[in-house]
PDB file of C-alpha atoms in Angstrom:
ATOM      1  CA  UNK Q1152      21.571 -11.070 -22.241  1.00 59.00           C
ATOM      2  CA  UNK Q1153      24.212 -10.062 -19.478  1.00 57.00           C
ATOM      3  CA  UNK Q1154      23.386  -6.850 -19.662  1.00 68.00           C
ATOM      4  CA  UNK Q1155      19.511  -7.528 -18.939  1.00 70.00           C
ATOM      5  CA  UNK Q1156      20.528 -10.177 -16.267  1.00 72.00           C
ATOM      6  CA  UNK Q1157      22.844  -7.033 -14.546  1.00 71.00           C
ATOM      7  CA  UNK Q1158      19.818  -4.754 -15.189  1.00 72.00           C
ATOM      8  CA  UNK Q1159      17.138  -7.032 -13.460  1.00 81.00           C
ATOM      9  CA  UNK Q1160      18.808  -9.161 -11.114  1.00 82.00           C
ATOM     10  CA  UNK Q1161      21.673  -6.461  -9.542  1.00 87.00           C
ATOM     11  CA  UNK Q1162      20.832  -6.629  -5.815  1.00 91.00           C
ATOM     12  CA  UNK Q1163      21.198  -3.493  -3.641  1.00 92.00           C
ATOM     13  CA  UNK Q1164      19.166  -4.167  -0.541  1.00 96.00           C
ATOM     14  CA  UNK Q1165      21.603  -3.794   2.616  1.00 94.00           C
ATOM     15  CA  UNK Q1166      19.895  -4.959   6.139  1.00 94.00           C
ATOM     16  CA  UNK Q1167      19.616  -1.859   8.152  1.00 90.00           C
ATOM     17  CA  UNK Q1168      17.321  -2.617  10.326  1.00 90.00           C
ATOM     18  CA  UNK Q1169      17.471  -2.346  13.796  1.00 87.00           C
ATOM     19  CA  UNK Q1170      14.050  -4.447  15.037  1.00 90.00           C
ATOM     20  CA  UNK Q1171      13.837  -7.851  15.838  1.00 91.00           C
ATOM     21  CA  UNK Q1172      11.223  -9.691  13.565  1.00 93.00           C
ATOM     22  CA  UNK Q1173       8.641 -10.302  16.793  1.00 94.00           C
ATOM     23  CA  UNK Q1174       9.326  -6.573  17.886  1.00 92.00           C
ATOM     24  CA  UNK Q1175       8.484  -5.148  14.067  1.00 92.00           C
ATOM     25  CA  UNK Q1176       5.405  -7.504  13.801  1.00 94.00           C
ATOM     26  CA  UNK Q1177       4.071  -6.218  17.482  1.00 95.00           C
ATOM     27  CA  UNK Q1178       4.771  -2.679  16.875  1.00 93.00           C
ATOM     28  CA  UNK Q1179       2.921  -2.883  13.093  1.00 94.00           C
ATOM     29  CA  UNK Q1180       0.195  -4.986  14.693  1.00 94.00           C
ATOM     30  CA  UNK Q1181      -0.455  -1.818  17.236  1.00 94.00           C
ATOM     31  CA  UNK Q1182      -0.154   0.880  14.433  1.00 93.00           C
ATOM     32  CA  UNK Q1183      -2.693  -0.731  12.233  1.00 93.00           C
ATOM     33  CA  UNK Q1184      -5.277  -1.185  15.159  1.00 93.00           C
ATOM     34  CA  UNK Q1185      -5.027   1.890  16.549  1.00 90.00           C
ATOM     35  CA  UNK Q1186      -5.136   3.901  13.439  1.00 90.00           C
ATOM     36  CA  UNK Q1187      -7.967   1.623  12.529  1.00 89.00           C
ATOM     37  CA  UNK Q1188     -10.038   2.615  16.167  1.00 90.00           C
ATOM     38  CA  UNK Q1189      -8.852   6.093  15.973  1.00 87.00           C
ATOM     39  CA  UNK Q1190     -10.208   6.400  12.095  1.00 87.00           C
ATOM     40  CA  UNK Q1191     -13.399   4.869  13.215  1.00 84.00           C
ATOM     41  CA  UNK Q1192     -13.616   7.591  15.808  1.00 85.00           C
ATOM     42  CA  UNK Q1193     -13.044   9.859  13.836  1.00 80.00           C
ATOM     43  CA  UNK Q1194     -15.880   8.360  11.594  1.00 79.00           C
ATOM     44  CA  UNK Q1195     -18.255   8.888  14.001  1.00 76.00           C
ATOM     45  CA  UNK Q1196     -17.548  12.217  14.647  1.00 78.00           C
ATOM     46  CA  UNK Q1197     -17.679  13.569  11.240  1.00 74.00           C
ATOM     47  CA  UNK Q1198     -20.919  12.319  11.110  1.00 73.00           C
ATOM     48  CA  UNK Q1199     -22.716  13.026  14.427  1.00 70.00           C
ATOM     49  CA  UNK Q1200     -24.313  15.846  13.413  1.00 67.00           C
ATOM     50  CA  UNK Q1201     -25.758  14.671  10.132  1.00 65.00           C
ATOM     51  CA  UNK Q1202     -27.210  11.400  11.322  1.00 61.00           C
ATOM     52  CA  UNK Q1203     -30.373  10.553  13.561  1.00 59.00           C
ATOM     53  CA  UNK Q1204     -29.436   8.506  16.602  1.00 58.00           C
ATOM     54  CA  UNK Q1205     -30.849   5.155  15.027  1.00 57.00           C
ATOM     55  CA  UNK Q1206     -28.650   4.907  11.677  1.00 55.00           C
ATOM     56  CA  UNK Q1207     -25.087   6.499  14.218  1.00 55.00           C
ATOM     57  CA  UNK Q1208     -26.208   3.175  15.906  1.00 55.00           C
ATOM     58  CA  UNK Q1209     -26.488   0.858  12.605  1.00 58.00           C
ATOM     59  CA  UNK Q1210     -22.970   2.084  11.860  1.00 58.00           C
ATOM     60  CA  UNK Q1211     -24.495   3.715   8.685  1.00 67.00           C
ATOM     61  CA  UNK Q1212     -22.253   6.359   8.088  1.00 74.00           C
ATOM     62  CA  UNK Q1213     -22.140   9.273   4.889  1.00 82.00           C
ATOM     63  CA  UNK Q1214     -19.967   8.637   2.368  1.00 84.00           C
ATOM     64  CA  UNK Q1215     -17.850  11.664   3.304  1.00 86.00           C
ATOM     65  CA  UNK Q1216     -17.506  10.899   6.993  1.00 84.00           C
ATOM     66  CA  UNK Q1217     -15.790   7.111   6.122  1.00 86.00           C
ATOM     67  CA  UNK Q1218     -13.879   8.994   3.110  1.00 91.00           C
ATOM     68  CA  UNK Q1219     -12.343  11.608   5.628  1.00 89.00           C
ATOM     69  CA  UNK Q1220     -12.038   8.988   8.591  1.00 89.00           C
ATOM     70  CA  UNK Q1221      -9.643   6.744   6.077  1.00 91.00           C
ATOM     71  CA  UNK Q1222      -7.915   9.448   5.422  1.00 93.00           C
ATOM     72  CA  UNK Q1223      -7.282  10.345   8.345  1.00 90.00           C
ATOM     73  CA  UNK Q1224      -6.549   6.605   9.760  1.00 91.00           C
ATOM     74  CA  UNK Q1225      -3.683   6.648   6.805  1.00 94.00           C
ATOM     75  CA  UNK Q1226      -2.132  10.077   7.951  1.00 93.00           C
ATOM     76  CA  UNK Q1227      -2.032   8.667  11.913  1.00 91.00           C
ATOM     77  CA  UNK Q1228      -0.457   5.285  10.342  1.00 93.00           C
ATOM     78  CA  UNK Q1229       2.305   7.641   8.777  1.00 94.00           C
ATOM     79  CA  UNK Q1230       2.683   9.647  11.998  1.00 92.00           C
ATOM     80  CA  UNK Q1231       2.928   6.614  13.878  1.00 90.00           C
ATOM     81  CA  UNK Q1232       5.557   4.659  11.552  1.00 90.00           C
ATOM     82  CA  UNK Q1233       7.530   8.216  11.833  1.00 88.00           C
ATOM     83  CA  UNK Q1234       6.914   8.051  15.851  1.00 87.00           C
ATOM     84  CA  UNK Q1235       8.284   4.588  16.136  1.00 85.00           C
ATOM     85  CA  UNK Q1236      10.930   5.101  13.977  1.00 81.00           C
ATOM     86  CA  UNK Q1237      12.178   7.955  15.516  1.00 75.00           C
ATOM     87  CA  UNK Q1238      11.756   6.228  19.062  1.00 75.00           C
ATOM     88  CA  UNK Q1239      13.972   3.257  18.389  1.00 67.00           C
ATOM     89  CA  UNK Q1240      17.008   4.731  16.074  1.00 68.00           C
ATOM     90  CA  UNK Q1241      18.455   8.142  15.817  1.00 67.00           C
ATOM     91  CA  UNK Q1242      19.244   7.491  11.961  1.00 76.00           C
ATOM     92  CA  UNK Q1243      15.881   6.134  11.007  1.00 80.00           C
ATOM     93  CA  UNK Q1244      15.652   7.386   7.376  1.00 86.00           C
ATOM     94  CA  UNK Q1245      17.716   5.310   5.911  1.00 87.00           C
ATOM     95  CA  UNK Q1246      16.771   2.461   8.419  1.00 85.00           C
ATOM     96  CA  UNK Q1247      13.499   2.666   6.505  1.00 90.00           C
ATOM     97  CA  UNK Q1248      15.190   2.917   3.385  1.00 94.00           C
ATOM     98  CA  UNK Q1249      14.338   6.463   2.462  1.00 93.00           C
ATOM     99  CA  UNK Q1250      16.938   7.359   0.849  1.00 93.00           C
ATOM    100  CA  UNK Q1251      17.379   8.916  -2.602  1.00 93.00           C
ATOM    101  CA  UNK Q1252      18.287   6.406  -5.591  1.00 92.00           C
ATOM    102  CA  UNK Q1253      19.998   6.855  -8.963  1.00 84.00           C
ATOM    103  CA  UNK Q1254      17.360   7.985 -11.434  1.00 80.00           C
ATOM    104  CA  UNK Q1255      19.555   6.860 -14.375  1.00 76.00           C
ATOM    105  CA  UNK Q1256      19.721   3.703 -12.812  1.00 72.00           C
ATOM    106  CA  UNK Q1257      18.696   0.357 -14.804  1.00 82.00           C
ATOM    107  CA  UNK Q1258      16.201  -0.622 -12.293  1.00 89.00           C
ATOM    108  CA  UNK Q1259      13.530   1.589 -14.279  1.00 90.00           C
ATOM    109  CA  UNK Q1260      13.407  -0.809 -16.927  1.00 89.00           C
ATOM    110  CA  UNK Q1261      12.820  -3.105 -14.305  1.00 92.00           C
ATOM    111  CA  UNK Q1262      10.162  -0.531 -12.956  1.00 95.00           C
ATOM    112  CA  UNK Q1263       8.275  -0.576 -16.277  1.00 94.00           C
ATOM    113  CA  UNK Q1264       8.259  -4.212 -16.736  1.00 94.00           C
ATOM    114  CA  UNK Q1265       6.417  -5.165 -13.520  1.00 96.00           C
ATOM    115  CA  UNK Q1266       4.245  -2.410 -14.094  1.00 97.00           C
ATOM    116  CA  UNK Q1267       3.380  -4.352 -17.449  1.00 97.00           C
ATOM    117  CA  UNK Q1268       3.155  -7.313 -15.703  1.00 97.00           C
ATOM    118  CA  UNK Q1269       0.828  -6.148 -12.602  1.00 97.00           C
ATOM    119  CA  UNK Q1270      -1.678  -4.319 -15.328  1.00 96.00           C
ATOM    120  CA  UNK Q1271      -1.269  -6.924 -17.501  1.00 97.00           C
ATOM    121  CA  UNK Q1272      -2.908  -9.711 -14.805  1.00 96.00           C
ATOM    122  CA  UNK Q1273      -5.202  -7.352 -13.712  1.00 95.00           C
ATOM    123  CA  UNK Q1274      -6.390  -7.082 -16.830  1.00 95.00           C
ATOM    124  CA  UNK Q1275      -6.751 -10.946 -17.883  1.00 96.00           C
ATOM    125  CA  UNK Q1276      -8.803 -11.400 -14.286  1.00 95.00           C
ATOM    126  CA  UNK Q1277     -10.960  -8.629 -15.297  1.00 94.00           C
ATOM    127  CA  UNK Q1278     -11.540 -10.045 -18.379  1.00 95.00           C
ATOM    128  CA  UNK Q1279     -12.258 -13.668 -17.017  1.00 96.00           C
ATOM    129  CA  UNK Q1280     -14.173 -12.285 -13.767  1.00 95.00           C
ATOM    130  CA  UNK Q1281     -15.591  -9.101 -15.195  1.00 94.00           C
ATOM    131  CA  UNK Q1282     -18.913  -9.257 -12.237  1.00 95.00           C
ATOM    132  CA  UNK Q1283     -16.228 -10.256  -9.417  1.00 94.00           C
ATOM    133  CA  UNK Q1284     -13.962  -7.469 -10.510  1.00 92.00           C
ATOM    134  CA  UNK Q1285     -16.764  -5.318 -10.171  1.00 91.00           C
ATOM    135  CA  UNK Q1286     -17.832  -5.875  -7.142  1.00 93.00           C
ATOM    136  CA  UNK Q1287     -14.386  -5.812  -5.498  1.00 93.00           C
ATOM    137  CA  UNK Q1288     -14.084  -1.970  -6.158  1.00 91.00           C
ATOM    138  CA  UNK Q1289     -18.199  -1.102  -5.639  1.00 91.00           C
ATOM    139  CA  UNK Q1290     -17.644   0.592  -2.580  1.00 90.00           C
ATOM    140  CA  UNK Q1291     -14.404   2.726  -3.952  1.00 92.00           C
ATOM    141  CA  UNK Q1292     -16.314   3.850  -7.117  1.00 90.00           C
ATOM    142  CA  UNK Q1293     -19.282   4.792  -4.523  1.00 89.00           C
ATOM    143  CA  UNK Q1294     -17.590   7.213  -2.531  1.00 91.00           C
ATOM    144  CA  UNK Q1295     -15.609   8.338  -5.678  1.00 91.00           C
ATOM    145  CA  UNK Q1296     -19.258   9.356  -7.254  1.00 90.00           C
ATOM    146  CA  UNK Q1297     -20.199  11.351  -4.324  1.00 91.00           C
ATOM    147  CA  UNK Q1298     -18.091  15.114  -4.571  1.00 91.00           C
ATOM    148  CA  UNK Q1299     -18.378  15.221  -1.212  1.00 90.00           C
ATOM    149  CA  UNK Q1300     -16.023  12.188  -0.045  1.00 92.00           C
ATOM    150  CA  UNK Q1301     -14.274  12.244  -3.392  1.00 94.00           C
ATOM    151  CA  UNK Q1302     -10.931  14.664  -2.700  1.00 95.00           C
ATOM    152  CA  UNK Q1303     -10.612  12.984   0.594  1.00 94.00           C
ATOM    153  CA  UNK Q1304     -10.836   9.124  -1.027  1.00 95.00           C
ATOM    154  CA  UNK Q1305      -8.386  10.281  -3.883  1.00 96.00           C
ATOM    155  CA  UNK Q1306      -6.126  11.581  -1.109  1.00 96.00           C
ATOM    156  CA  UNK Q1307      -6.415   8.107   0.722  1.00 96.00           C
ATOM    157  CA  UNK Q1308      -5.601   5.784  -1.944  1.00 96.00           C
ATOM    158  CA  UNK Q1309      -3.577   7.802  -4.710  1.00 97.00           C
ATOM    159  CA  UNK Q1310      -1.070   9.257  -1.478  1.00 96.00           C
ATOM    160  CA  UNK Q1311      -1.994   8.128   1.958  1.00 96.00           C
ATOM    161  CA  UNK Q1312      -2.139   4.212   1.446  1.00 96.00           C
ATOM    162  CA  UNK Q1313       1.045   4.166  -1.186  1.00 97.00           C
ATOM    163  CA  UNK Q1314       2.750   5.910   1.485  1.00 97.00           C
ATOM    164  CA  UNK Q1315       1.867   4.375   5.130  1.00 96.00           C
ATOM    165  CA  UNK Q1316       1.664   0.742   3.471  1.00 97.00           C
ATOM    166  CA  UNK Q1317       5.431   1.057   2.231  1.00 97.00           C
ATOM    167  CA  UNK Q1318       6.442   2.435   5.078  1.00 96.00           C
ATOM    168  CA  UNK Q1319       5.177  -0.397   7.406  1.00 96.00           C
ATOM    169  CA  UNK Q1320       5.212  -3.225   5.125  1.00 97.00           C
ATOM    170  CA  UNK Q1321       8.318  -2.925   3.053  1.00 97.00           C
ATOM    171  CA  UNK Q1322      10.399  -0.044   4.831  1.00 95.00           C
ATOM    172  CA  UNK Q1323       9.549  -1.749   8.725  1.00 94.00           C
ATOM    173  CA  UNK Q1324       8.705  -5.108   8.675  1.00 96.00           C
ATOM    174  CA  UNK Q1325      10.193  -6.882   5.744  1.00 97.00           C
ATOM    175  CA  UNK Q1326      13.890  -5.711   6.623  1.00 96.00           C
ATOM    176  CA  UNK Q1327      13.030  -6.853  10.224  1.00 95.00           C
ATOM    177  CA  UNK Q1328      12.151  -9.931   8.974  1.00 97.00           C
ATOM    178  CA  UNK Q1329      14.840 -10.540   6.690  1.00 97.00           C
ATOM    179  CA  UNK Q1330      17.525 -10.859   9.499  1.00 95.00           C
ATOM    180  CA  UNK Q1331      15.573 -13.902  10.143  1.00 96.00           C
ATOM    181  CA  UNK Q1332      16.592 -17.617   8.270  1.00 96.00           C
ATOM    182  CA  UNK Q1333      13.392 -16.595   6.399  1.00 97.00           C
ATOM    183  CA  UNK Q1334      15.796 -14.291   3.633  1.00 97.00           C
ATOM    184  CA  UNK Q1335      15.055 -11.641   2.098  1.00 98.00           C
ATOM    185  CA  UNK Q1336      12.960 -13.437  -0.457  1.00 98.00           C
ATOM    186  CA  UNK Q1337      10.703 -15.575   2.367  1.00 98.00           C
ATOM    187  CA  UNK Q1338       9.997 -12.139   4.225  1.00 98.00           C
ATOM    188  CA  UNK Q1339       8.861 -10.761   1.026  1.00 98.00           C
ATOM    189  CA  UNK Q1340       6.242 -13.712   0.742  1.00 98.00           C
ATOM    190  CA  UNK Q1341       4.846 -13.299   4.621  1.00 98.00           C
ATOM    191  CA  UNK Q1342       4.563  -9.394   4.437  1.00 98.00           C
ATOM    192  CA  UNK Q1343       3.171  -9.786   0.680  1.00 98.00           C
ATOM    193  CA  UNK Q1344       0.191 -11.681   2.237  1.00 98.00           C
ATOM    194  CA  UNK Q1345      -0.119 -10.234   5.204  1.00 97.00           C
ATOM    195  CA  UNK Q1346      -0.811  -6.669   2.727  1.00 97.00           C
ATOM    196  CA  UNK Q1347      -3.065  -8.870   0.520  1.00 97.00           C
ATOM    197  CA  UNK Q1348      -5.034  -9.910   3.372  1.00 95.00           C
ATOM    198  CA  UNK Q1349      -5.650  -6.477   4.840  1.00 93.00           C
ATOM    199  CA  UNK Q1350      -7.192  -5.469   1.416  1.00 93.00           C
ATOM    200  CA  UNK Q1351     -10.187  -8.103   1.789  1.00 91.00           C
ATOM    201  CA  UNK Q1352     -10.712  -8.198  -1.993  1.00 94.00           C
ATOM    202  CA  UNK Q1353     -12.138 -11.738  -3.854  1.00 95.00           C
ATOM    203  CA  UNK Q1354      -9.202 -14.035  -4.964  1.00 95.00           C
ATOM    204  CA  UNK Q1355      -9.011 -12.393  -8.189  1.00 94.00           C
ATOM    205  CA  UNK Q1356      -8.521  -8.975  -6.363  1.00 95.00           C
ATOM    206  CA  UNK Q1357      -6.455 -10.437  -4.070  1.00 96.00           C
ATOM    207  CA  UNK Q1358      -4.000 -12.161  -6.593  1.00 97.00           C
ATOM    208  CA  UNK Q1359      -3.295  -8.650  -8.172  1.00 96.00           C
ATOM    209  CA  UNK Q1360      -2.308  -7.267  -5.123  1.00 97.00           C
ATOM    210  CA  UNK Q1361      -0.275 -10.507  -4.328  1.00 97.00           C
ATOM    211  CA  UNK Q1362       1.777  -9.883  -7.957  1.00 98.00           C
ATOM    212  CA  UNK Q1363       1.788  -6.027  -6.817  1.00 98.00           C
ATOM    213  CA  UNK Q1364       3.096  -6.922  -3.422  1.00 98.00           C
ATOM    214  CA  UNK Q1365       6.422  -8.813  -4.596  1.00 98.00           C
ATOM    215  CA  UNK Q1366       7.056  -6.424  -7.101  1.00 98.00           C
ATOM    216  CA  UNK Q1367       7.317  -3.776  -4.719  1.00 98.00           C
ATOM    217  CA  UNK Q1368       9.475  -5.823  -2.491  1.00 98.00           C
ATOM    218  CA  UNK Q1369      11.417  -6.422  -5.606  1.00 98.00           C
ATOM    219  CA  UNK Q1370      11.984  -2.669  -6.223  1.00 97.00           C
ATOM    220  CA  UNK Q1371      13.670  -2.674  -2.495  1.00 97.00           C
ATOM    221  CA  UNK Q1372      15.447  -5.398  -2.868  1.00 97.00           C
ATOM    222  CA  UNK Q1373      17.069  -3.937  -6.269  1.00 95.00           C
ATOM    223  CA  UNK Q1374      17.236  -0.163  -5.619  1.00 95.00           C
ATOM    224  CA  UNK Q1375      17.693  -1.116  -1.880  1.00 95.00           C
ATOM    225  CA  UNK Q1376      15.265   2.069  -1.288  1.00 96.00           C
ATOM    226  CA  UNK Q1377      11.597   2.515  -0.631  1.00 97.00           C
ATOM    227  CA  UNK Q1378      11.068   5.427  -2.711  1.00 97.00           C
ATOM    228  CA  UNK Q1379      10.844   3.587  -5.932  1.00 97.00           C
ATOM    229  CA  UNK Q1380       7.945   1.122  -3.947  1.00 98.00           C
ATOM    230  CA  UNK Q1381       6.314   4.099  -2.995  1.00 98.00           C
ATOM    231  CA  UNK Q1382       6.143   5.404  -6.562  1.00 97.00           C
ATOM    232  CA  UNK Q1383       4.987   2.391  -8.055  1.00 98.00           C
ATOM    233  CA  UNK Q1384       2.189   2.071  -5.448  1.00 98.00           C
ATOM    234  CA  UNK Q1385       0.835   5.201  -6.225  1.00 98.00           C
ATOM    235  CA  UNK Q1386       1.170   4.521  -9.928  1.00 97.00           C
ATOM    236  CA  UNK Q1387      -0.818   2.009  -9.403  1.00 97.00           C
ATOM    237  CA  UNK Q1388      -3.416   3.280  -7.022  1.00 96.00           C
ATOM    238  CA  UNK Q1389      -3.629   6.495  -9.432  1.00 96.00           C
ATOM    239  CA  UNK Q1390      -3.987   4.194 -12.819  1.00 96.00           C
ATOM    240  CA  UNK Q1391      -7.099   2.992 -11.017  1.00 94.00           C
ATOM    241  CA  UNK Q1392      -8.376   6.157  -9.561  1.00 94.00           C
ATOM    242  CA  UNK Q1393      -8.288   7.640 -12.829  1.00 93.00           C
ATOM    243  CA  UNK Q1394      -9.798   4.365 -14.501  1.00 91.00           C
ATOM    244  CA  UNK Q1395     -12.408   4.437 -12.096  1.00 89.00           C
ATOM    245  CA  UNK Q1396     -13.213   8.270 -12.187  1.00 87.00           C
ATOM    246  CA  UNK Q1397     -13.197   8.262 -16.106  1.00 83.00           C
ATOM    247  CA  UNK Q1398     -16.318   5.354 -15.710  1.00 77.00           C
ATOM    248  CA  UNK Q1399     -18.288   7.198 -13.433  1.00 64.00           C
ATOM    249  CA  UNK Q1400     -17.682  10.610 -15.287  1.00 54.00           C
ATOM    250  CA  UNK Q1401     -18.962   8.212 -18.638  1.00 51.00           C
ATOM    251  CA  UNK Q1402     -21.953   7.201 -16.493  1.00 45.00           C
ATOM    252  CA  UNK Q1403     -23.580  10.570 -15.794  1.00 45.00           C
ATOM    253  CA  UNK Q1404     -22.808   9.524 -12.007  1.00 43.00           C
ATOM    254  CA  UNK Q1405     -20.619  12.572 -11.379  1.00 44.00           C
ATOM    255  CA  UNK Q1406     -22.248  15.499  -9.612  1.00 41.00           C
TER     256      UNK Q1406
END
């Protein structure tokens, strides 16, 4: 039992961090909305010369042009975290907690467990809310089906968002947060739902990524590196991209 207790509960996080919590919050707060305008651009760009003048003005854009665009929103995010970074502290690596961890380490026990736990809620919700669960990943399984936008939305969610939303959320912000009376532990909670609300999923959804979101604040907290959060993201993201893909190959809807 000591030896599972050490395993599980053997803290490595160090505060690095150089921001103050109002400074981190302001500077994610302008990388999220100007990745978000700039992706939108983008949008539009891919698709003026595919659409007629009348749907460019509905907003109703191809499947490939919004696949691309998110892409590329999550590629400016990452350039912009990097920017920052790089702007503020010389030694910014490890100040957003890249840095390499022990791969013998007893924190991938820990790893598989919450992976076990996150799939296993996922999967009870699914099972309860089968129609809501549905619905929450419609428009992902659309653009998947369409060959066109499908490299670009595998790209976005099995590498881009793993990466940028680690980054800013766990790598930037929580640290920054930490210094505060708020702990460790209470900056996990606010940046855990400020990443559940960006997702704009049904509660269901949104309680997966809410178990997902303090595990990977876990992982820093015991490995005291992002790279572990990043894998498990994409682990994630991936297990559902492939889940997803499998269906619609099943369903004849692949072209």
């Amino acid at each position: 039992m000591l030896n599972i207790a050490r395993v599980l509960f053997t803290k490595r996080f160090i505060q690095r961090s150089e921001w103050k919590w109002w400074s981190s919050l302001l500077a994610a707060a302008a990388i999220l909305i100007v990745a978000l305008l700039l992706s939108i651009a983008a949008a539009f760009l891919f698709s003026m010369d595919k659409m007629s003048e009348s749907e460019l003005a509905n907003g109703d854009l191809p499947n490939d042009a919004l696949a691309w665009a998110m892409l590329c929103g999550e590629l400016l995010m990452i350039a912009a975290i990097f920017a920052t970074a790089k702007w503020k502290s010389s030694g910014w690596p490890s100040n957003f907690y890249l840095v390499p961890v022990n791969l013998r380490g007893g924190w991938i026990i820990a790893f598989a467990l919450l992976a076990a736990i996150v799939f296993g809620v996922d999967a009870i919700l699914v099972h309860l809310y089968p129609e809501v669960a549905k619905a929450d990943i419609q428009w992902f399984e659309a653009l998947l089906s369409d060959p066109n936008a499908r490299l670009a939305m595998l790209g976005t969610v099995v590498i881009g968002a793993p990466v940028s939303e680690e980054l800013l959320f766990r790598g930037f912000m929580l640290p920054s947060l930490a210094k505060t009376p708020l702990g460790f532990w209470g900056a996990a909670t606010v940046t855990t739902l400020l990443w559940t609300a960006i997702h704009i999923y049904s509660w269901q959804g949104s309680l997966t990524v809410m178990v997902a979101g303090f595990a990977l604040s876990y992982l820093l907290w015991r490995t005291g590196s992002i790279l572990p959060s990043i894998a498990f993201h994409v682990l994630i993201n991936g297990t559902y991209s492939g889940i997803a893909l499998y269906g619609i190959e099943g369903s004849g809807a692949i072209g």
